[in-house]
């Protein structure tokens, strides 16, 4: 095995054998699963069906035959009566909620809800939406507007951006594409931060324990630095792959016990959405649920997975090596973690900026900021992912000239940063005692 | 074995080494001496190829030193260090592998060394659980495990108690006898006299003295003699005329006087004896050879004065 191979092996093994790594690797997916399960159970937490009594003294609803239009839900059941009910009667009754409908409701747009036990927001939401819907209809009839006309008035126009070169390809909103891209950006951002810090700590440990002098008498400082960066990258990738495998396994197991949520996430979605929300989504997409499923199926077929995965791996590694080598240089320059703070700004600034540009990019993906953000190497690993998401899903044509420019610049920047870092690293690891400033780094760079 | 010629090294504007020449003969122990900040560590780091010289060449075994040659060198830095969280056995094997050994061979030799020092039970201990002296022993083993032709030891005895320092000293002598060449940097002049064959003294980046220990000591003797005698000190002093200088004297409980006399001009020991024979009864005479400690202090101070 080559010497750099021996270093990579040690860096990898000492980290994956650590208790904290094992705990995080195995606990991560469990925590994630636990979070989903908790959300599911909290949403299922309504243990009772609320009986809601609507008293309609003036027979507003009875007259106009909307009595049956109040739709029950799994946890809400509506009852009507025209005679009002006193508070004492309500307390003695089987009803959980009482609402007195009055004529002035049309003016105040507010109504009192009397309860025995406080209803959850989900229950309140359902009641509120049913009241709103029926009052709207009541008002329509008052003004001689037919329901047909009302439905016509409600027509909402939604935009379906279609690339002129790829007509007839997409029905899913482009935001989905950008969101997937943003998720990839976030993964890269987190990975660089978490594992960059690990590189820095590793270098600092070797420097402060003074073992570094023995090691650089056997291998070149450059090999030691690269061995560490690559070793830590493998640790990150291992953890990442383990999370994906374990999560899939856990979801599979969980799916057998909780088929509702884990095998069909839409079940969860349905439960959390009022019929209005579901209608809105259906109308927004301009299709009924069956068509939508078909569309999603064809949409998945349209996703260019090799492109997205390939780009992700490239920018993931490019960004990691670019910043990882700088983290290594900082670790070599300082004696303690507190001294490292002053040097973190030049790393954190472009990373955070890239993240902000990526988020803003969802609103305006074709902006100049997005363009330059995807070109400039310090932000490109993060910003480019948003564009890659949209290109890979066919919302935008693949802009090879942009991609190649960005990739070439990233490779160039990565080589430059490794070169700069190795000079600072070589001088820094054997430098002790004095607190190092930017001036010293510059000196090491010039004379190193 | 090792020849450094005209080595010059700058740290920015500061000249750390200024045309240094050293020659370490094969199978010998070479002492690199000098006060703090003289440039010893810089020279050692250059030989280990940790840093590069600005001028000059280094030859190892007659050939210009190459990167691969680090595998022939074992280096024990002054600032000792090991991975604190790593186990002793694992760590020593890792360091040996970096010196080009294969794992099985490294393991075999490590077992031998640990048996020799009777520390087999430390194999699975973490370095942070060892005492300073224990860690030093491990560090010494990691330096010699790959049987380097050239051993470079920076302050090898610091941190050891007298028993372990002696153990290490014997190991160094044994390694030399088995064919290794040893270069050691130390402030401990007693150990230099005990084990070094050759020395170079560096001060302010320049070599100010080199040769075998005997050579340099003989070269710097100053015609000073120690005479032991019975008889009156006044008579002894009076019999010395302008050609001699009585540096100091002391009479012990047995009435024996020990006098230190320096010969001046071209006077010989015979002249001195002729002069004093009539006044006292001489017991013994021997020449005073400077110790390495004396030489070190004298030469470094002289240099300081020249600079001032």
PDB file of N, CA, C and O in Angstrom, chain B residues 125-172:
ATOM      1  N   UNK B 125      -2.625  -0.552  25.325  1.00  0.00           N
ATOM      2  CA  UNK B 125      -2.886   0.666  26.110  1.00  0.00           C
ATOM      3  C   UNK B 125      -2.906   1.876  25.196  1.00  0.00           C
ATOM      4  O   UNK B 125      -2.137   1.943  24.236  1.00  0.00           O
ATOM      5  N   UNK B 126      -3.753   2.854  25.538  1.00  0.00           N
ATOM      6  CA  UNK B 126      -3.727   4.097  24.778  1.00  0.00           C
ATOM      7  C   UNK B 126      -2.571   4.946  25.286  1.00  0.00           C
ATOM      8  O   UNK B 126      -2.254   4.916  26.486  1.00  0.00           O
ATOM      9  N   UNK B 127      -1.981   5.734  24.391  1.00  0.00           N
ATOM     10  CA  UNK B 127      -0.822   6.533  24.774  1.00  0.00           C
ATOM     11  C   UNK B 127      -1.164   7.502  25.904  1.00  0.00           C
ATOM     12  O   UNK B 127      -0.355   7.750  26.790  1.00  0.00           O
ATOM     13  N   UNK B 128      -2.412   8.012  25.909  1.00  0.00           N
ATOM     14  CA  UNK B 128      -2.775   8.971  26.957  1.00  0.00           C
ATOM     15  C   UNK B 128      -2.772   8.321  28.346  1.00  0.00           C
ATOM     16  O   UNK B 128      -2.748   9.027  29.353  1.00  0.00           O
ATOM     17  N   UNK B 129      -2.810   6.983  28.386  1.00  0.00           N
ATOM     18  CA  UNK B 129      -2.786   6.311  29.687  1.00  0.00           C
ATOM     19  C   UNK B 129      -1.361   5.978  30.158  1.00  0.00           C
ATOM     20  O   UNK B 129      -1.184   5.389  31.211  1.00  0.00           O
ATOM     21  N   UNK B 130      -0.354   6.330  29.347  1.00  0.00           N
ATOM     22  CA  UNK B 130       1.032   6.047  29.719  1.00  0.00           C
ATOM     23  C   UNK B 130       1.649   7.253  30.423  1.00  0.00           C
ATOM     24  O   UNK B 130       1.257   8.381  30.188  1.00  0.00           O
ATOM     25  N   UNK B 131       2.670   6.984  31.257  1.00  0.00           N
ATOM     26  CA  UNK B 131       3.393   8.097  31.867  1.00  0.00           C
ATOM     27  C   UNK B 131       4.342   8.676  30.816  1.00  0.00           C
ATOM     28  O   UNK B 131       4.529   8.086  29.750  1.00  0.00           O
ATOM     29  N   UNK B 132       4.940   9.825  31.133  1.00  0.00           N
ATOM     30  CA  UNK B 132       5.812  10.481  30.165  1.00  0.00           C
ATOM     31  C   UNK B 132       6.990   9.584  29.781  1.00  0.00           C
ATOM     32  O   UNK B 132       7.311   9.414  28.607  1.00  0.00           O
ATOM     33  N   UNK B 133       7.579   8.969  30.792  1.00  0.00           N
ATOM     34  CA  UNK B 133       8.726   8.095  30.544  1.00  0.00           C
ATOM     35  C   UNK B 133       8.354   6.880  29.703  1.00  0.00           C
ATOM     36  O   UNK B 133       9.095   6.461  28.820  1.00  0.00           O
ATOM     37  N   UNK B 134       7.137   6.325  29.974  1.00  0.00           N
ATOM     38  CA  UNK B 134       6.672   5.173  29.204  1.00  0.00           C
ATOM     39  C   UNK B 134       6.480   5.565  27.734  1.00  0.00           C
ATOM     40  O   UNK B 134       6.896   4.834  26.821  1.00  0.00           O
ATOM     41  N   UNK B 135       5.871   6.733  27.526  1.00  0.00           N
ATOM     42  CA  UNK B 135       5.639   7.185  26.151  1.00  0.00           C
ATOM     43  C   UNK B 135       6.967   7.403  25.433  1.00  0.00           C
ATOM     44  O   UNK B 135       7.096   7.128  24.230  1.00  0.00           O
ATOM     45  N   UNK B 136       7.968   7.874  26.194  1.00  0.00           N
ATOM     46  CA  UNK B 136       9.290   8.114  25.601  1.00  0.00           C
ATOM     47  C   UNK B 136       9.910   6.824  25.096  1.00  0.00           C
ATOM     48  O   UNK B 136      10.565   6.789  24.063  1.00  0.00           O
ATOM     49  N   UNK B 137       9.696   5.757  25.872  1.00  0.00           N
ATOM     50  CA  UNK B 137      10.240   4.454  25.476  1.00  0.00           C
ATOM     51  C   UNK B 137       9.592   4.004  24.170  1.00  0.00           C
ATOM     52  O   UNK B 137      10.278   3.524  23.263  1.00  0.00           O
ATOM     53  N   UNK B 138       8.276   4.163  24.109  1.00  0.00           N
ATOM     54  CA  UNK B 138       7.548   3.775  22.887  1.00  0.00           C
ATOM     55  C   UNK B 138       8.088   4.588  21.712  1.00  0.00           C
ATOM     56  O   UNK B 138       8.321   4.080  20.612  1.00  0.00           O
ATOM     57  N   UNK B 139       8.288   5.876  21.978  1.00  0.00           N
ATOM     58  CA  UNK B 139       8.760   6.743  20.904  1.00  0.00           C
ATOM     59  C   UNK B 139      10.154   6.320  20.422  1.00  0.00           C
ATOM     60  O   UNK B 139      10.439   6.341  19.236  1.00  0.00           O
ATOM     61  N   UNK B 140      10.977   5.895  21.356  1.00  0.00           N
ATOM     62  CA  UNK B 140      12.313   5.428  20.966  1.00  0.00           C
ATOM     63  C   UNK B 140      12.193   4.182  20.089  1.00  0.00           C
ATOM     64  O   UNK B 140      12.858   4.062  19.061  1.00  0.00           O
ATOM     65  N   UNK B 141      11.287   3.281  20.479  1.00  0.00           N
ATOM     66  CA  UNK B 141      11.097   2.057  19.675  1.00  0.00           C
ATOM     67  C   UNK B 141      10.621   2.421  18.266  1.00  0.00           C
ATOM     68  O   UNK B 141      11.123   1.883  17.278  1.00  0.00           O
ATOM     69  N   UNK B 142       9.662   3.345  18.175  1.00  0.00           N
ATOM     70  CA  UNK B 142       9.149   3.700  16.839  1.00  0.00           C
ATOM     71  C   UNK B 142      10.246   4.329  15.982  1.00  0.00           C
ATOM     72  O   UNK B 142      10.172   4.291  14.763  1.00  0.00           O
ATOM     73  N   UNK B 143      11.271   4.893  16.636  1.00  0.00           N
ATOM     74  CA  UNK B 143      12.359   5.518  15.878  1.00  0.00           C
ATOM     75  C   UNK B 143      13.314   4.483  15.290  1.00  0.00           C
ATOM     76  O   UNK B 143      13.864   4.682  14.214  1.00  0.00           O
ATOM     77  N   UNK B 144      13.478   3.378  16.015  1.00  0.00           N
ATOM     78  CA  UNK B 144      14.497   2.408  15.592  1.00  0.00           C
ATOM     79  C   UNK B 144      13.931   1.136  14.980  1.00  0.00           C
ATOM     80  O   UNK B 144      14.677   0.319  14.444  1.00  0.00           O
ATOM     81  N   UNK B 145      12.598   1.007  15.028  1.00  0.00           N
ATOM     82  CA  UNK B 145      11.981  -0.269  14.627  1.00  0.00           C
ATOM     83  C   UNK B 145      12.312  -0.679  13.189  1.00  0.00           C
ATOM     84  O   UNK B 145      12.449  -1.858  12.894  1.00  0.00           O
ATOM     85  N   UNK B 146      12.469   0.280  12.292  1.00  0.00           N
ATOM     86  CA  UNK B 146      12.725  -0.082  10.887  1.00  0.00           C
ATOM     87  C   UNK B 146      14.222  -0.246  10.601  1.00  0.00           C
ATOM     88  O   UNK B 146      14.631  -0.267   9.443  1.00  0.00           O
ATOM     89  N   UNK B 147      15.001  -0.379  11.662  1.00  0.00           N
ATOM     90  CA  UNK B 147      16.451  -0.590  11.555  1.00  0.00           C
ATOM     91  C   UNK B 147      17.110   0.396  10.599  1.00  0.00           C
ATOM     92  O   UNK B 147      17.691   0.013   9.587  1.00  0.00           O
ATOM     93  N   UNK B 148      16.996   1.680  10.931  1.00  0.00           N
ATOM     94  CA  UNK B 148      17.544   2.692  10.021  1.00  0.00           C
ATOM     95  C   UNK B 148      19.073   2.680  10.016  1.00  0.00           C
ATOM     96  O   UNK B 148      19.688   2.378  11.041  1.00  0.00           O
ATOM     97  N   UNK B 149      19.618   3.023   8.862  1.00  0.00           N
ATOM     98  CA  UNK B 149      21.074   3.125   8.771  1.00  0.00           C
ATOM     99  C   UNK B 149      21.556   4.356   9.524  1.00  0.00           C
ATOM    100  O   UNK B 149      22.638   4.374  10.080  1.00  0.00           O
ATOM    101  N   UNK B 150      20.750   5.398   9.460  1.00  0.00           N
ATOM    102  CA  UNK B 150      21.109   6.645  10.146  1.00  0.00           C
ATOM    103  C   UNK B 150      20.036   6.976  11.172  1.00  0.00           C
ATOM    104  O   UNK B 150      18.851   7.063  10.850  1.00  0.00           O
ATOM    105  N   UNK B 151      20.488   7.136  12.411  1.00  0.00           N
ATOM    106  CA  UNK B 151      19.556   7.486  13.485  1.00  0.00           C
ATOM    107  C   UNK B 151      19.803   8.929  13.881  1.00  0.00           C
ATOM    108  O   UNK B 151      20.952   9.291  14.177  1.00  0.00           O
ATOM    109  N   UNK B 152      18.764   9.733  13.888  1.00  0.00           N
ATOM    110  CA  UNK B 152      18.942  11.123  14.311  1.00  0.00           C
ATOM    111  C   UNK B 152      18.136  11.330  15.588  1.00  0.00           C
ATOM    112  O   UNK B 152      16.909  11.225  15.580  1.00  0.00           O
ATOM    113  N   UNK B 153      18.828  11.573  16.673  1.00  0.00           N
ATOM    114  CA  UNK B 153      18.164  11.665  17.973  1.00  0.00           C
ATOM    115  C   UNK B 153      18.371  13.064  18.545  1.00  0.00           C
ATOM    116  O   UNK B 153      19.496  13.476  18.784  1.00  0.00           O
ATOM    117  N   UNK B 154      17.256  13.766  18.726  1.00  0.00           N
ATOM    118  CA  UNK B 154      17.344  15.123  19.264  1.00  0.00           C
ATOM    119  C   UNK B 154      17.074  15.042  20.769  1.00  0.00           C
ATOM    120  O   UNK B 154      15.968  14.685  21.176  1.00  0.00           O
ATOM    121  N   UNK B 155      18.049  15.355  21.569  1.00  0.00           N
ATOM    122  CA  UNK B 155      17.948  15.251  23.034  1.00  0.00           C
ATOM    123  C   UNK B 155      17.385  13.897  23.461  1.00  0.00           C
ATOM    124  O   UNK B 155      16.332  13.818  24.101  1.00  0.00           O
ATOM    125  N   UNK B 156      18.083  12.805  23.136  1.00  0.00           N
ATOM    126  CA  UNK B 156      17.488  11.483  23.394  1.00  0.00           C
ATOM    127  C   UNK B 156      17.300  11.155  24.868  1.00  0.00           C
ATOM    128  O   UNK B 156      16.484  10.314  25.207  1.00  0.00           O
ATOM    129  N   UNK B 157      18.056  11.819  25.757  1.00  0.00           N
ATOM    130  CA  UNK B 157      17.978  11.426  27.173  1.00  0.00           C
ATOM    131  C   UNK B 157      17.010  12.277  27.983  1.00  0.00           C
ATOM    132  O   UNK B 157      16.744  11.964  29.142  1.00  0.00           O
ATOM    133  N   UNK B 158      16.488  13.345  27.385  1.00  0.00           N
ATOM    134  CA  UNK B 158      15.619  14.209  28.183  1.00  0.00           C
ATOM    135  C   UNK B 158      14.314  13.468  28.451  1.00  0.00           C
ATOM    136  O   UNK B 158      13.782  12.780  27.600  1.00  0.00           O
ATOM    137  N   UNK B 159      13.831  13.599  29.651  1.00  0.00           N
ATOM    138  CA  UNK B 159      12.580  12.947  30.028  1.00  0.00           C
ATOM    139  C   UNK B 159      12.760  11.561  30.604  1.00  0.00           C
ATOM    140  O   UNK B 159      11.799  10.947  31.045  1.00  0.00           O
ATOM    141  N   UNK B 160      13.985  11.039  30.595  1.00  0.00           N
ATOM    142  CA  UNK B 160      14.222   9.702  31.165  1.00  0.00           C
ATOM    143  C   UNK B 160      14.861   9.819  32.537  1.00  0.00           C
ATOM    144  O   UNK B 160      15.698  10.692  32.768  1.00  0.00           O
ATOM    145  N   UNK B 161      14.485   8.894  33.434  1.00  0.00           N
ATOM    146  CA  UNK B 161      15.174   8.845  34.720  1.00  0.00           C
ATOM    147  C   UNK B 161      16.548   8.209  34.475  1.00  0.00           C
ATOM    148  O   UNK B 161      16.790   7.644  33.403  1.00  0.00           O
ATOM    149  N   UNK B 162      17.495   8.303  35.441  1.00  0.00           N
ATOM    150  CA  UNK B 162      18.858   7.799  35.189  1.00  0.00           C
ATOM    151  C   UNK B 162      18.902   6.347  34.747  1.00  0.00           C
ATOM    152  O   UNK B 162      19.709   5.981  33.896  1.00  0.00           O
ATOM    153  N   UNK B 163      17.990   5.519  35.285  1.00  0.00           N
ATOM    154  CA  UNK B 163      18.013   4.094  34.910  1.00  0.00           C
ATOM    155  C   UNK B 163      17.651   3.936  33.443  1.00  0.00           C
ATOM    156  O   UNK B 163      18.346   3.267  32.663  1.00  0.00           O
ATOM    157  N   UNK B 164      16.552   4.599  33.049  1.00  0.00           N
ATOM    158  CA  UNK B 164      16.120   4.471  31.658  1.00  0.00           C
ATOM    159  C   UNK B 164      17.053   5.198  30.695  1.00  0.00           C
ATOM    160  O   UNK B 164      17.251   4.758  29.566  1.00  0.00           O
ATOM    161  N   UNK B 165      17.650   6.306  31.171  1.00  0.00           N
ATOM    162  CA  UNK B 165      18.607   7.031  30.317  1.00  0.00           C
ATOM    163  C   UNK B 165      19.783   6.111  30.010  1.00  0.00           C
ATOM    164  O   UNK B 165      20.282   6.069  28.883  1.00  0.00           O
ATOM    165  N   UNK B 166      20.176   5.341  31.016  1.00  0.00           N
ATOM    166  CA  UNK B 166      21.276   4.404  30.844  1.00  0.00           C
ATOM    167  C   UNK B 166      20.900   3.284  29.876  1.00  0.00           C
ATOM    168  O   UNK B 166      21.690   2.876  29.024  1.00  0.00           O
ATOM    169  N   UNK B 167      19.652   2.833  30.013  1.00  0.00           N
ATOM    170  CA  UNK B 167      19.127   1.796  29.122  1.00  0.00           C
ATOM    171  C   UNK B 167      19.189   2.278  27.673  1.00  0.00           C
ATOM    172  O   UNK B 167      19.657   1.572  26.774  1.00  0.00           O
ATOM    173  N   UNK B 168      18.745   3.502  27.468  1.00  0.00           N
ATOM    174  CA  UNK B 168      18.716   4.070  26.116  1.00  0.00           C
ATOM    175  C   UNK B 168      20.151   4.254  25.607  1.00  0.00           C
ATOM    176  O   UNK B 168      20.465   3.964  24.449  1.00  0.00           O
ATOM    177  N   UNK B 169      21.033   4.719  26.522  1.00  0.00           N
ATOM    178  CA  UNK B 169      22.436   4.927  26.129  1.00  0.00           C
ATOM    179  C   UNK B 169      23.047   3.611  25.635  1.00  0.00           C
ATOM    180  O   UNK B 169      23.689   3.567  24.580  1.00  0.00           O
ATOM    181  N   UNK B 170      22.781   2.531  26.378  1.00  0.00           N
ATOM    182  CA  UNK B 170      23.319   1.236  25.966  1.00  0.00           C
ATOM    183  C   UNK B 170      22.751   0.770  24.638  1.00  0.00           C
ATOM    184  O   UNK B 170      23.449   0.166  23.835  1.00  0.00           O
ATOM    185  N   UNK B 171      21.443   1.060  24.432  1.00  0.00           N
ATOM    186  CA  UNK B 171      20.829   0.686  23.153  1.00  0.00           C
ATOM    187  C   UNK B 171      21.482   1.438  21.996  1.00  0.00           C
ATOM    188  O   UNK B 171      21.698   0.878  20.922  1.00  0.00           O
ATOM    189  N   UNK B 172      21.778   2.724  22.237  1.00  0.00           N
ATOM    190  CA  UNK B 172      22.403   3.539  21.183  1.00  0.00           C
ATOM    191  C   UNK B 172      23.778   2.954  20.835  1.00  0.00           C
ATOM    192  O   UNK B 172      24.110   2.774  19.658  1.00  0.00           O
TER     193      UNK B 172
END
